[in-house]
Short mmCIF file of C-alpha atoms and ligand atoms in Angstrom, two decimals:
data_model
loop_
_atom_site.label_atom_id
_atom_site.label_comp_id
_atom_site.label_asym_id
_atom_site.label_seq_id
_atom_site.Cartn_x
_atom_site.Cartn_y
_atom_site.Cartn_z
CA UNK A 1 -22.59 -30.55 19.53
CA UNK A 2 -21.87 -34.18 18.99
CA UNK A 3 -19.78 -34.32 15.87
CA UNK A 4 -18.03 -37.11 14.05
CA UNK A 5 -15.69 -35.87 11.35
CA UNK A 6 -14.58 -39.34 10.33
CA UNK A 7 -14.93 -39.62 6.58
CA UNK A 8 -16.89 -42.57 5.29
CA UNK A 9 -14.47 -45.38 4.62
CA UNK A 10 -15.39 -46.18 1.09
CA UNK A 11 -17.02 -44.41 -1.79
CA UNK A 12 -19.06 -47.24 -3.28
CA UNK A 13 -18.16 -48.40 -6.76
CA UNK A 14 -20.83 -47.47 -9.24
CA UNK A 15 -22.49 -50.16 -11.30
CA UNK A 16 -24.52 -49.50 -14.40
CA UNK A 17 -24.09 -47.82 -17.75
CA UNK A 18 -20.70 -46.45 -18.75
CA UNK A 19 -20.54 -42.65 -18.81
CA UNK A 20 -18.60 -40.87 -21.52
CA UNK A 21 -17.94 -37.14 -21.58
CA UNK A 22 -17.63 -35.00 -24.71
CA UNK A 23 -15.99 -31.63 -24.14
CA UNK A 24 -14.45 -28.96 -26.32
CA UNK A 25 -14.64 -25.34 -27.41
CA UNK A 26 -17.82 -23.70 -28.69
CA UNK A 27 -18.83 -24.95 -32.13
CA UNK A 28 -16.07 -27.57 -32.46
CA UNK A 29 -18.63 -30.24 -33.41
CA UNK A 30 -19.61 -31.94 -30.13
CA UNK A 31 -23.29 -32.23 -31.02
CA UNK A 32 -22.41 -33.24 -34.58
CA UNK A 33 -20.28 -36.03 -33.09
CA UNK A 34 -23.17 -37.14 -30.86
CA UNK A 35 -25.45 -37.20 -33.90
CA UNK A 36 -22.96 -39.48 -35.69
CA UNK A 37 -22.36 -41.71 -32.68
CA UNK A 38 -26.04 -42.43 -31.99
CA UNK A 39 -26.80 -44.46 -35.16
CA UNK A 40 -23.33 -46.01 -35.30
CA UNK A 41 -23.56 -47.24 -31.71
CA UNK A 42 -27.13 -48.45 -32.23
CA UNK A 43 -25.83 -50.50 -35.16
CA UNK A 44 -23.41 -52.22 -32.79
CA UNK A 45 -26.26 -52.97 -30.40
CA UNK A 46 -25.30 -50.39 -27.75
CA UNK A 47 -28.25 -49.07 -25.73
CA UNK A 48 -27.69 -45.33 -25.41
CA UNK A 49 -28.84 -42.14 -23.68
CA UNK A 50 -27.60 -38.55 -23.92
CA UNK A 51 -27.22 -35.68 -21.46
CA UNK A 52 -26.52 -32.20 -22.82
CA UNK A 53 -25.30 -29.14 -20.93
CA UNK A 54 -26.39 -26.16 -22.93
CA UNK A 55 -25.27 -22.72 -21.95
CA UNK A 56 -28.67 -21.25 -22.65
CA UNK A 57 -31.87 -23.34 -22.39
CA UNK A 58 -31.93 -26.72 -24.15
CA UNK A 59 -30.92 -26.08 -27.75
CA UNK A 60 -28.65 -29.12 -28.24
CA UNK A 61 -31.01 -31.48 -26.43
CA UNK A 62 -33.86 -30.34 -28.66
CA UNK A 63 -31.71 -30.76 -31.75
CA UNK A 64 -30.85 -34.34 -30.79
CA UNK A 65 -34.45 -35.16 -29.82
CA UNK A 66 -35.73 -33.84 -33.12
CA UNK A 67 -33.11 -35.75 -35.12
CA UNK A 68 -35.28 -38.87 -35.01
CA UNK A 69 -32.16 -40.90 -34.23
CA UNK A 70 -33.09 -41.69 -30.63
CA UNK A 71 -36.14 -41.97 -28.37
CA UNK A 72 -36.54 -38.34 -27.15
CA UNK A 73 -37.07 -39.61 -23.60
CA UNK A 74 -33.45 -40.78 -23.66
CA UNK A 75 -32.20 -37.21 -24.09
CA UNK A 76 -31.98 -34.94 -21.05
CA UNK A 77 -30.85 -31.32 -20.83
CA UNK A 78 -29.09 -30.06 -17.72
CA UNK A 79 -28.85 -26.29 -17.42
CA UNK A 80 -25.37 -25.23 -16.49
CA UNK A 81 -26.01 -21.94 -14.70
CA UNK A 82 -23.73 -19.97 -17.02
CA UNK A 83 -20.85 -22.22 -16.05
CA UNK A 84 -20.13 -25.11 -18.44
CA UNK A 85 -17.02 -26.23 -16.61
CA UNK A 86 -18.60 -26.15 -13.14
CA UNK A 87 -21.32 -28.61 -14.11
CA UNK A 88 -18.79 -31.18 -15.41
CA UNK A 89 -16.04 -30.66 -12.89
CA UNK A 90 -16.39 -28.56 -9.72
CA UNK A 91 -20.00 -29.56 -9.13
CA UNK A 92 -21.10 -32.43 -11.37
CA UNK A 93 -24.03 -33.46 -9.11
CA UNK A 94 -26.78 -32.25 -11.48
CA UNK A 95 -25.25 -34.27 -14.30
CA UNK A 96 -24.73 -37.32 -12.09
CA UNK A 97 -28.36 -37.10 -10.96
CA UNK A 98 -29.52 -36.82 -14.58
CA UNK A 99 -27.46 -39.88 -15.56
CA UNK A 100 -28.75 -41.81 -12.51
CA UNK A 101 -32.32 -40.95 -13.52
CA UNK A 102 -31.73 -42.18 -17.07
CA UNK A 103 -30.29 -45.40 -15.73
CA UNK A 104 -33.32 -45.92 -13.52
CA UNK A 105 -35.73 -45.18 -16.37
CA UNK A 106 -33.88 -47.37 -18.91
CA UNK A 107 -32.35 -50.32 -17.07
CA UNK A 108 -30.94 -51.75 -20.32
CA UNK A 109 -28.61 -48.76 -20.86
CA UNK A 110 -25.02 -49.56 -21.82
CA UNK A 111 -23.76 -46.05 -22.36
CA UNK A 112 -24.59 -42.45 -21.46
CA UNK A 113 -22.98 -39.69 -23.52
CA UNK A 114 -22.62 -36.37 -21.67
CA UNK A 115 -22.05 -33.37 -23.94
CA UNK A 116 -20.51 -30.39 -22.20
CA UNK A 117 -21.50 -26.87 -23.12
CA UNK A 118 -18.91 -25.18 -25.31
CA UNK A 119 -16.00 -24.02 -23.17
CA UNK A 120 -12.31 -23.28 -23.51
CA UNK A 121 -9.19 -25.43 -23.74
CA UNK A 122 -8.94 -25.66 -19.96
CA UNK A 123 -12.18 -27.60 -19.50
CA UNK A 124 -11.85 -31.12 -18.14
CA UNK A 125 -14.34 -33.70 -16.85
CA UNK A 126 -14.43 -34.87 -13.25
CA UNK A 127 -13.99 -38.62 -12.94
CA UNK A 128 -16.84 -38.48 -10.42
CA UNK A 129 -19.04 -37.91 -13.45
CA UNK A 130 -17.53 -39.90 -16.33
CA UNK A 131 -15.47 -43.03 -16.81
CA UNK A 132 -13.80 -41.76 -19.94
CA UNK A 133 -13.94 -38.56 -21.98
CA UNK A 134 -13.23 -37.06 -25.36
CA UNK A 135 -12.23 -33.52 -26.24
CA UNK A 136 -13.31 -32.22 -29.64
CA UNK A 137 -11.30 -29.47 -31.33
CA UNK A 138 -11.96 -27.77 -34.64
CA UNK A 139 -9.23 -27.70 -37.28
CA UNK A 140 -10.42 -24.25 -38.31
CA UNK A 141 -9.57 -23.02 -34.81
CA UNK A 142 -5.92 -23.15 -35.93
CA UNK A 143 -3.19 -25.77 -36.07
CA UNK A 144 -1.54 -24.24 -33.03
CA UNK A 145 -4.27 -25.52 -30.65
CA UNK A 146 -2.32 -28.61 -29.52
CA UNK A 147 0.78 -26.50 -28.93
CA UNK A 148 -1.16 -24.36 -26.47
CA UNK A 149 -1.27 -27.43 -24.24
CA UNK A 150 -4.73 -26.81 -22.83
CA UNK A 151 -5.64 -29.32 -20.09
CA UNK A 152 -8.60 -30.49 -22.19
CA UNK A 153 -6.35 -31.36 -25.11
CA UNK A 154 -3.71 -33.02 -22.97
CA UNK A 155 -5.76 -34.94 -20.42
CA UNK A 156 -8.71 -36.33 -22.38
CA UNK A 157 -8.80 -40.05 -23.14
CA UNK A 158 -9.39 -39.41 -26.82
CA UNK A 159 -8.63 -36.20 -28.68
CA UNK A 160 -11.02 -35.73 -31.60
CA UNK A 161 -9.64 -33.40 -34.25
CA UNK A 162 -12.79 -32.51 -36.16
CA UNK A 163 -13.57 -30.66 -39.39
CA UNK A 164 -10.47 -31.95 -41.15
CA UNK A 165 -12.35 -31.23 -44.39
CA UNK A 166 -11.70 -27.56 -43.68
CA UNK A 167 -7.90 -27.86 -43.36
CA UNK A 168 -7.06 -26.83 -46.94
CA UNK A 169 -9.45 -23.88 -46.74
CA UNK A 170 -8.01 -22.40 -43.57
CA UNK A 171 -4.34 -22.98 -44.29
CA UNK A 172 -3.94 -25.66 -41.64
CA UNK A 173 -1.13 -28.21 -41.94
CA UNK A 174 -3.01 -31.25 -40.65
CA UNK A 175 0.05 -33.44 -40.54
CA UNK A 176 1.94 -31.00 -38.34
CA UNK A 177 -1.14 -30.48 -36.15
CA UNK A 178 -1.44 -34.24 -35.59
CA UNK A 179 2.29 -34.61 -34.91
CA UNK A 180 2.22 -31.85 -32.31
CA UNK A 181 -0.93 -33.24 -30.72
CA UNK A 182 0.81 -36.61 -30.49
CA UNK A 183 3.76 -34.98 -28.81
CA UNK A 184 1.77 -33.08 -26.14
CA UNK A 185 -0.36 -36.18 -25.48
CA UNK A 186 2.62 -38.50 -25.23
CA UNK A 187 1.15 -40.70 -27.93
CA UNK A 188 -2.32 -41.19 -26.35
CA UNK A 189 -5.08 -41.65 -28.93
CA UNK A 190 -6.22 -39.06 -31.43
CA UNK A 191 -9.02 -39.41 -33.99
CA UNK A 192 -9.39 -37.30 -37.12
CA UNK A 193 -13.02 -36.75 -38.11
CA UNK A 194 -15.48 -35.00 -40.33
CA UNK A 195 -18.50 -35.20 -38.08
CA UNK A 196 -20.61 -33.50 -40.69
CA UNK A 197 -20.47 -36.47 -43.04
CA UNK A 198 -19.27 -39.28 -40.79
CA UNK A 199 -15.64 -39.63 -41.83
CA UNK A 200 -13.51 -41.15 -39.08
CA UNK A 201 -16.44 -41.97 -36.77
CA UNK A 202 -15.69 -45.69 -36.92
CA UNK A 203 -12.35 -45.11 -35.22
CA UNK A 204 -14.09 -43.18 -32.41
CA UNK A 205 -16.61 -46.00 -32.00
CA UNK A 206 -13.79 -48.54 -31.88
CA UNK A 207 -12.19 -46.63 -29.00
CA UNK A 208 -15.49 -46.45 -27.10
CA UNK A 209 -16.22 -50.13 -27.63
CA UNK A 210 -12.74 -51.27 -26.70
CA UNK A 211 -11.73 -48.86 -23.92
CA UNK A 212 -15.11 -48.17 -22.31
CA UNK A 213 -17.55 -50.96 -23.10
CA UNK A 214 -14.82 -53.59 -23.09
CA UNK A 215 -16.23 -55.40 -26.07
CA UNK B 1 -19.62 -21.85 18.84
CA UNK B 2 -16.31 -22.83 20.33
CA UNK B 3 -15.67 -26.37 19.22
CA UNK B 4 -13.42 -26.07 16.16
CA UNK B 5 -14.41 -29.55 14.99
CA UNK B 6 -18.07 -28.54 14.88
CA UNK B 7 -17.25 -25.25 13.18
CA UNK B 8 -15.13 -26.97 10.55
CA UNK B 9 -17.87 -29.49 9.84
CA UNK B 10 -20.40 -26.69 9.37
CA UNK B 11 -18.04 -24.68 7.16
CA UNK B 12 -17.35 -27.65 4.94
CA UNK B 13 -20.99 -28.50 4.41
CA UNK B 14 -22.15 -24.92 3.82
CA UNK B 15 -19.23 -24.04 1.58
CA UNK B 16 -19.76 -22.95 -2.00
CA UNK B 17 -17.36 -25.68 -3.08
CA UNK B 18 -19.54 -28.44 -1.64
CA UNK B 19 -21.10 -30.06 -4.73
CA UNK B 20 -24.81 -29.43 -4.29
CA UNK B 21 -26.07 -28.33 -7.69
CA UNK B 22 -26.97 -24.96 -6.18
CA UNK B 23 -24.87 -22.96 -8.64
CA UNK B 24 -27.36 -23.61 -11.46
CA UNK B 25 -30.23 -21.82 -9.71
CA UNK B 26 -30.61 -18.09 -9.20
CA UNK B 27 -33.86 -18.34 -7.18
CA UNK B 28 -35.60 -15.85 -9.40
CA UNK B 29 -32.73 -13.36 -9.49
CA UNK B 30 -32.03 -13.68 -13.21
CA UNK B 31 -35.74 -13.34 -13.89
CA UNK B 32 -36.20 -10.35 -11.61
CA UNK B 33 -33.16 -8.56 -13.01
CA UNK B 34 -34.53 -9.00 -16.53
CA UNK B 35 -37.71 -7.15 -15.58
CA UNK B 36 -36.00 -3.92 -14.62
CA UNK B 37 -38.14 -1.98 -17.11
CA UNK B 38 -41.36 -3.07 -15.43
CA UNK B 39 -40.38 -3.28 -11.78
CA UNK B 40 -37.49 -0.85 -11.43
CA UNK B 41 -33.73 -1.32 -11.32
CA UNK B 42 -32.28 -4.48 -9.80
CA UNK B 43 -30.72 -4.09 -6.38
CA UNK B 44 -28.91 -7.11 -4.96
CA UNK B 45 -29.15 -6.11 -1.28
CA UNK B 46 -32.90 -5.54 -1.58
CA UNK B 47 -33.34 -8.82 -3.47
CA UNK B 48 -31.42 -10.75 -0.82
CA UNK B 49 -33.35 -9.10 2.01
CA UNK B 50 -36.61 -10.13 0.33
CA UNK B 51 -35.33 -13.67 -0.13
CA UNK B 52 -34.42 -13.95 3.53
CA UNK B 53 -37.38 -12.18 5.11
CA UNK B 54 -40.21 -13.02 2.75
CA UNK B 55 -39.31 -16.53 1.70
CA UNK B 56 -36.52 -18.22 3.59
CA UNK B 57 -37.63 -17.15 7.09
CA UNK B 58 -41.16 -18.47 6.84
CA UNK B 59 -40.79 -21.30 4.37
CA UNK B 60 -37.40 -22.93 3.65
CA UNK B 61 -36.06 -22.41 7.15
CA UNK B 62 -39.19 -23.82 8.74
CA UNK B 63 -38.98 -26.85 6.42
CA UNK B 64 -35.29 -27.30 7.20
CA UNK B 65 -35.80 -27.16 10.96
CA UNK B 66 -38.82 -29.45 10.92
CA UNK B 67 -36.92 -31.97 8.77
CA UNK B 68 -33.96 -31.67 11.13
CA UNK B 69 -36.19 -32.51 14.12
CA UNK B 70 -37.75 -35.39 12.21
CA UNK B 71 -34.44 -36.75 10.88
CA UNK B 72 -34.63 -40.04 12.78
CA UNK B 73 -37.94 -40.90 11.13
CA UNK B 74 -38.00 -40.73 7.33
CA UNK B 75 -41.80 -40.98 7.23
CA UNK B 76 -42.04 -37.72 9.14
CA UNK B 77 -39.37 -36.13 6.94
CA UNK B 78 -41.39 -37.12 3.88
CA UNK B 79 -44.47 -35.50 5.40
CA UNK B 80 -42.63 -32.19 5.73
CA UNK B 81 -41.39 -32.66 2.17
CA UNK B 82 -44.93 -33.18 0.88
CA UNK B 83 -46.04 -30.01 2.66
CA UNK B 84 -43.28 -28.04 0.90
CA UNK B 85 -44.45 -29.47 -2.42
CA UNK B 86 -48.04 -28.48 -1.72
CA UNK B 87 -47.25 -25.00 -0.46
CA UNK B 88 -44.79 -23.82 -3.08
CA UNK B 89 -47.02 -22.11 -5.63
CA UNK B 90 -44.36 -21.15 -8.17
CA UNK B 91 -43.65 -24.08 -10.50
CA UNK B 92 -40.10 -23.00 -11.49
CA UNK B 93 -39.13 -22.52 -7.85
CA UNK B 94 -40.77 -25.80 -6.82
CA UNK B 95 -39.12 -27.80 -9.62
CA UNK B 96 -35.79 -26.07 -9.00
CA UNK B 97 -35.93 -26.93 -5.32
CA UNK B 98 -36.55 -30.59 -6.14
CA UNK B 99 -33.70 -30.76 -8.67
CA UNK B 100 -31.37 -28.98 -6.27
CA UNK B 101 -32.42 -31.37 -3.50
CA UNK B 102 -31.71 -34.40 -5.68
CA UNK B 103 -28.29 -33.07 -6.72
CA UNK B 104 -27.38 -32.35 -3.10
CA UNK B 105 -28.53 -35.82 -2.13
CA UNK B 106 -26.48 -37.29 -4.97
CA UNK B 107 -23.26 -35.94 -3.46
CA UNK B 108 -24.24 -37.27 -0.03
CA UNK B 109 -25.12 -40.70 -1.41
CA UNK B 110 -21.65 -40.96 -2.90
CA UNK B 111 -20.15 -39.75 0.38
CA UNK B 112 -22.15 -42.31 2.31
CA UNK B 113 -23.92 -39.80 4.58
CA UNK B 114 -26.39 -41.72 6.76
CA UNK B 115 -29.96 -41.48 5.49
CA UNK B 116 -29.01 -40.28 2.00
CA UNK B 117 -29.44 -43.63 0.24
CA UNK B 118 -32.70 -44.43 2.00
CA UNK B 119 -34.22 -41.05 1.30
CA UNK B 120 -33.09 -41.17 -2.30
CA UNK B 121 -34.94 -44.46 -2.67
CA UNK B 122 -38.14 -42.76 -1.53
CA UNK B 123 -37.69 -40.02 -4.10
CA UNK B 124 -37.01 -42.57 -6.83
CA UNK B 125 -40.17 -44.47 -5.84
CA UNK B 126 -42.20 -41.28 -5.98
CA UNK B 127 -42.81 -41.34 -2.22
CA UNK B 128 -41.09 -37.98 -1.56
CA UNK B 129 -40.39 -34.92 -3.72
CA UNK B 130 -36.93 -34.24 -2.23
CA UNK B 131 -36.98 -30.47 -1.70
CA UNK B 132 -33.58 -29.03 -0.93
CA UNK B 133 -34.44 -27.44 2.42
CA UNK B 134 -35.86 -30.75 3.65
CA UNK B 135 -32.87 -32.77 2.46
CA UNK B 136 -30.52 -30.25 4.08
CA UNK B 137 -32.36 -30.57 7.40
CA UNK B 138 -32.32 -34.36 7.23
CA UNK B 139 -28.68 -34.85 6.24
CA UNK B 140 -27.17 -32.10 8.35
CA UNK B 141 -28.96 -33.56 11.36
CA UNK B 142 -27.61 -37.02 10.50
CA UNK B 143 -24.12 -35.53 10.24
CA UNK B 144 -24.43 -34.27 13.82
CA UNK B 145 -24.95 -30.58 13.08
CA UNK B 146 -27.33 -29.04 15.64
CA UNK B 147 -30.55 -27.27 14.73
CA UNK B 148 -29.30 -23.70 15.09
CA UNK B 149 -26.15 -24.42 13.12
CA UNK B 150 -28.07 -26.21 10.38
CA UNK B 151 -30.52 -23.33 10.20
CA UNK B 152 -27.71 -20.77 9.84
CA UNK B 153 -26.05 -22.95 7.21
CA UNK B 154 -29.28 -23.09 5.21
CA UNK B 155 -29.63 -19.32 5.42
CA UNK B 156 -26.04 -18.82 4.32
CA UNK B 157 -26.50 -21.08 1.31
CA UNK B 158 -29.78 -19.33 0.43
CA UNK B 159 -28.00 -15.97 0.31
CA UNK B 160 -24.74 -17.06 -1.31
CA UNK B 161 -26.53 -18.82 -4.20
CA UNK B 162 -28.33 -15.81 -5.68
CA UNK B 163 -25.39 -13.52 -4.84
CA UNK B 164 -23.09 -15.75 -6.88
CA UNK B 165 -25.62 -15.77 -9.70
CA UNK B 166 -25.65 -11.95 -9.66
CA UNK B 167 -21.87 -11.93 -10.02
CA UNK B 168 -21.95 -14.43 -12.88
CA UNK B 169 -24.63 -12.41 -14.64
CA UNK B 170 -22.41 -9.35 -14.36
CA UNK B 171 -25.00 -7.45 -12.30
CA UNK B 172 -22.56 -6.73 -9.48
CA UNK B 173 -18.86 -7.12 -8.85
CA UNK B 174 -17.56 -9.87 -6.58
CA UNK B 175 -16.54 -7.38 -3.90
CA UNK B 176 -19.72 -5.35 -4.24
CA UNK B 177 -21.69 -8.59 -3.72
CA UNK B 178 -20.02 -9.04 -0.35
CA UNK B 179 -21.35 -5.65 0.71
CA UNK B 180 -24.88 -6.74 -0.21
CA UNK B 181 -24.44 -10.04 1.65
CA UNK B 182 -23.22 -8.14 4.71
CA UNK B 183 -26.37 -6.00 4.76
CA UNK B 184 -28.61 -9.06 5.14
CA UNK B 185 -26.47 -10.89 7.66
CA UNK B 186 -28.16 -9.23 10.64
CA UNK B 187 -31.59 -10.12 9.22
CA UNK B 188 -30.46 -13.68 8.70
CA UNK B 189 -29.18 -13.99 12.25
CA UNK B 190 -32.39 -12.48 13.68
CA UNK B 191 -34.49 -14.91 11.66
CA UNK B 192 -32.39 -17.84 12.85
CA UNK B 193 -33.15 -16.89 16.45
CA UNK B 194 -36.93 -17.04 15.94
CA UNK B 195 -38.46 -20.13 17.50
CA UNK B 196 -40.21 -22.64 15.29
CA UNK B 197 -43.19 -24.60 16.54
CA UNK B 198 -43.58 -28.29 15.76
CA UNK B 199 -45.78 -28.58 12.71
CA UNK B 200 -45.46 -24.85 11.93
CA UNK B 201 -46.95 -24.18 8.49
CA UNK B 202 -44.92 -22.54 5.71
CA UNK B 203 -45.49 -19.04 4.48
CA UNK B 204 -43.77 -17.03 1.75
CA UNK B 205 -44.81 -13.93 -0.13
CA UNK B 206 -42.70 -12.74 -3.05
CA UNK B 207 -45.16 -12.08 -5.87
CA UNK B 208 -42.87 -10.03 -8.12
CA UNK B 209 -40.17 -12.68 -8.12
CA UNK B 210 -42.72 -15.43 -8.70
CA UNK B 211 -44.24 -13.60 -11.65
CA UNK B 212 -40.77 -12.97 -13.03
CA UNK B 213 -39.92 -16.67 -12.58
CA UNK B 214 -43.01 -17.75 -14.48
CA UNK B 215 -41.98 -15.59 -17.43
CA UNK B 216 -38.38 -16.75 -17.22
CA UNK B 217 -39.42 -20.40 -17.33
CA UNK B 218 -41.00 -20.02 -20.74
CA UNK B 219 -38.30 -17.75 -22.18
CA UNK B 220 -35.84 -19.21 -24.64
CA UNK B 221 -32.88 -17.28 -23.32
CA UNK B 222 -31.76 -18.00 -19.81
CA UNK B 223 -28.56 -19.03 -18.11
CA UNK B 224 -29.99 -20.26 -14.82
CA UNK B 225 -32.53 -22.97 -14.27
CA UNK B 226 -34.79 -20.60 -12.31
N1 GTP C 1 -17.08 -28.45 -42.29
C1 GTP C 1 -17.46 -29.09 -41.19
N2 GTP C 1 -18.35 -28.54 -40.37
C2 GTP C 1 -18.70 -29.22 -39.26
C3 GTP C 1 -18.13 -30.47 -38.92
N3 GTP C 1 -18.65 -30.88 -37.74
C4 GTP C 1 -19.52 -29.92 -37.36
N4 GTP C 1 -19.55 -28.93 -38.27
C5 GTP C 1 -20.36 -27.70 -38.21
O1 GTP C 1 -19.89 -26.90 -37.14
C6 GTP C 1 -20.95 -26.19 -36.53
C7 GTP C 1 -20.98 -26.44 -35.04
O2 GTP C 1 -21.25 -27.82 -34.79
P1 GTP C 1 -21.93 -28.31 -33.44
O3 GTP C 1 -21.98 -29.79 -33.53
O4 GTP C 1 -23.16 -27.58 -33.17
O5 GTP C 1 -20.80 -27.86 -32.42
P2 GTP C 1 -20.83 -27.97 -30.82
O6 GTP C 1 -19.42 -28.23 -30.41
O7 GTP C 1 -21.86 -28.93 -30.39
O8 GTP C 1 -21.24 -26.49 -30.42
P3 GTP C 1 -21.69 -25.95 -28.96
O9 GTP C 1 -22.51 -27.03 -28.32
O10 GTP C 1 -22.47 -24.71 -29.27
O11 GTP C 1 -20.42 -25.65 -28.24
C8 GTP C 1 -22.21 -26.67 -37.23
O12 GTP C 1 -22.56 -25.72 -38.20
C9 GTP C 1 -21.79 -27.97 -37.86
O13 GTP C 1 -22.52 -28.28 -39.03
C10 GTP C 1 -17.17 -31.02 -39.81
O14 GTP C 1 -16.61 -32.10 -39.60
N5 GTP C 1 -16.86 -30.28 -40.92
MG1 MG C 2 -23.37 -28.69 -28.96
#
């Protein structure tokens, strides 16, 4: 057998639309965030597409397509084979292929949002797949979430603390939660949101525009 | 096989950790397991034996080997690919094979494997469907893996995929799955020794799994793509 094991010298730099991941536990508000981001980004002239990774079938993709906020052809569902973290980290090829296809179909794309299926605090995105990623946690999940130092909470580029409207109802001290999140993240950015009615979305958009789209 | 370099190359490319998209497909296993009431209890060893003997041996393996032989000429590879497209009756299995092929090719494009970029362009232009067995044959040949090795690698991947799906679905334990895999290993090896003629047509016969797949594809509750 004539075998060359020499690795290829360079992995080519990818051109094209920026890819942004959205991870976080089940029900924390990832799809709600996407639904807020779509019109807000459109308003800033950002050409957008969305990939969802539903655990079972294509529920979130259908929800976004039906929202009327975006051309349904710009929304693609990738089935995650019962493994939401595998499809964004260990083997992101199906998601990369879906994003590549969107880029080929819509050459004007500036940004592709990739919503992970709901997972646990250990889920993180591979940088093979995304350029930058957010992790969405739910205030009602408890103010001790940041203290648990899950890799998702610590390593994401932007931590989105969602459902802050619920804090008084679930006995969460939001100020302490934010302080502790700041501490475990060594001061890297955090956004406080109510994705249900749009509170705090502007700050998320500012991060995307500045850190990812460089505008 | 004595050359450790060749063995290591084969192990790396057939490993479950190689990003290929394969984990998202159960090859009809999830569907078949769900039909236990109609077709009897699910048995992993029997399912794997059927996969190997009734599908992989006569279809995917033949496609892989023919693509491997044709690897220097992408037109010929695309012809094999088109034959796979035309001969795979089950839509969920056909579509799954194309998506799996594209994902596998995506990893190889990023890695710079010779032929990956050019073949991807054909798929993008609608000139080739990109079935996984064909892409495996093409790229493994271009990486210097010989025909027998590539064929065994394809068989290994075809068995490991559904077995992993069975574990994830909670149908068998991880250790129990190894027992089932071991029972088909002799079949797999025997199949790999069978000669393949140039231009050999594909044949597969797994009606129960194909019927199950068709139902699965329209169901609203499934974890795997097929
Ligand atoms: N009170 C309140 N509810 C919210 C907020 N954001 C989302 N929700 C609700 O939380 C629930 C889950 O939201 P989704 O957006 O579906 O959450 P998700 O993270 O996409 O869920 P999975 O994809 O299933 O993991 C829905 O009922 C939302 O209406 C918020 O800011 N405040
Ligand atoms: Mg969601």
